[in-house]
Amino acid sequence: MAEKAKFKCLRCGHEYEDKYTPKVPQERTCPKCLSNSVRRIEEKRKA
Amino acid sequence: MMDAGRHQNLTLLAYSEVEHVTGYIGNFNVKIRKKARYVNEDECTACADCVESCPVSVPDEYQQGFSSRKAIYIQLPQAVPSAYLIDMDNCLGNNPIACGKCKDACEKECIDFDMQDEIIDIEVGAIIVAAGMDVYDPSEMDEFGYRSYENVITSMEFERLICAGGPTEGHFVRPTDYKLPKRISFIQCVGSRSSKNGNKYCSNICCMNTIKDTLLLKDHYPDVQSKVFYIDIRAFGKGFEDLFMRSKESGVQYIRGIPGDVWEDPKTKNLLLSVEDTTIGKVQVHESDLVVLSVGVEPRKDMKKLQHLLTLSNSVDGFLLESHPKLKPVDAPTRGIFYAGCVESPKDIKDSVTQASAAAARASIILNAGKVEIEAITAIIDTDKCNYCGVCARVCPYNAITAPDRKSGVYPTIIQAACAGCGTCASECVQDAITMRHFKDDQIIAQVDAILEENNMDKIVAFACNWCSYAGGDLAGTSRLQYPTNVRLIRTMCSGRVDEKFIIHAFKKGAPLVLLSGCHFADCHYISAVTWTQRRVERLWNKLERLGIRPERLQLEWISAAEGQKFAKVMRELEEMRKKVTDKEVKETMEILAKDEEKAKAKKAKQAAAG
Ligand SMILES: [Zn+2]
């Protein structure tokens, strides 16, 4: 099931929300700088 | 088809479905379900006595629903073998027999209601996938009135209506009044070249199909006026431009613009098309008796099933991905499997025949040789180190590794002929029990050491896959694109080969920044190996963060062979990032990793002592 998750670009630092399916790797592109170094920010890390 | 049916070297299994494929190049095992026809195909003479007696009537799929067929039928007139079959979903029933009229009518007693599906196992050396494509269904779009107006039809429906073997025996009529339409409008690119409806790609065949249709109409009905609404006409093949010119000279009107709206005159059932003719910049309204939507083609609905069956991957458009777009356009990434026709990309008959001939030739090379030459880059398992975890078998995109069995002491084995050398197994094996020929751990680590031996703070260590990223770097170079010279590339066959320990080693040796680059997901030359790269990088980001090292210092990028510009841009961006990494930060990282290594060693020693 696709859900929403927060992502952070490790190139430009841009944070955004996108669709996310657990355990299904997906090619991601930062909407701001077009880098693929996009990391999902897990909820626990925010706290 | 008849020739294929009669050929002594061909076994035609019609009305059959491949259910399971195992094995590898030269040694595939294929399980096929030959569906029950309920008619003995060897005895049936297609006399049609059974058809006349069948009381069931359903829409005929082959005739696009314009006429009906019986529950006992032949799918198309040219079907091979020319024998009837019973569509049990629509038959009144075989268990118990509810009607049985066909059986009574068949003098040759061909009908067997007790017939069962047959499972056939065969061994083959090569497989050619020629599963075809589907046609775009324009029901999802409303602007052309396909759902609302009977006189709006698709190009497939047009084919049936003008065909001598069609529902009207070739008398071309429109659906509402069964009269010959005098004004026909063709709308091009329906479901193609659109980011809104259907597919983004060009379907390749529709322009020429419409040109052919307009000429066919002129031949049969010289008085019929045809108009073609188009974005641009793509007549690029041999003789295609001539055909286009002939169509224009015969009086067919080509109008550059796609109608924005189609509506029906309720009295006449004629259609009105509102369109901007972009050559003159004016909005016009055209009246037509019939509108033909030139629909595009798309991947089969069951493509995922097919991919799973044969361990294949697809390109962005959903068609099957070839081993190499230029150098191996007929080969699948899985060795011993070849493509023919639209299963690989939309193509016309000539291109399909060309590809099919090439596929047959490629397959015959394997069959005639009787042996397979492999590149010396495959994986080897060291059973002394293996702990039967089975990760290697799970991650192999080619199913080239047999699963181990701890209980019976069976180690995983690598089928050398099936291994493509991506190295994902070696990278995922925590026991380091797998060695990749010519891409061994120590060979790669030696390259990292050499890069960082001097002036480590100035260097960017970049791992690049052979097929895409490294080729992208080549293109940047041959295109004379400027990018920083302090990037050092380490080539691996696939990004899947880049082990976690190579990256950690680079940081341990003082790398300020590491890049891992590979093919885009849709271009992965090793089916799904790139997905394991992504997982590994995500794991590494977490690990770096846990250790107090900025995850940003490990960068990930998917760069294709055609993206020289992107390669240069990424390198320029990385150089800016590298400049911001301080000497202090790198030294701290080296200390953290040295401590972590000590800790891991101590833990291992403790575990070993505990037995
Ligand atoms: Zn970014």
PDB file of C-alpha atoms and ligand atoms in Angstrom, chain A residues 9 11-12 14 30 32-33, ligand 1:
ATOM      1  CA  CYS A   9      17.650  15.613  -0.452  1.00  0.00           C
ATOM      2  CA  ARG A  11      22.518  17.296  -2.061  1.00  0.00           C
ATOM      3  CA  CYS A  12      20.577  20.509  -1.514  1.00  0.00           C
ATOM      4  CA  HIS A  14      15.329  20.225   0.360  1.00  0.00           C
ATOM      5  CA  CYS A  30      14.766  15.795  -5.632  1.00  0.00           C
ATOM      6  CA  LYS A  32      14.422  21.096  -6.415  1.00  0.00           C
ATOM      7  CA  CYS A  33      17.909  20.110  -7.576  1.00  0.00           C
TER       8      CYS A  33
HETATM    9 ZN    ZN C   1      17.909  18.534  -3.902  1.00  0.00          ZN
END
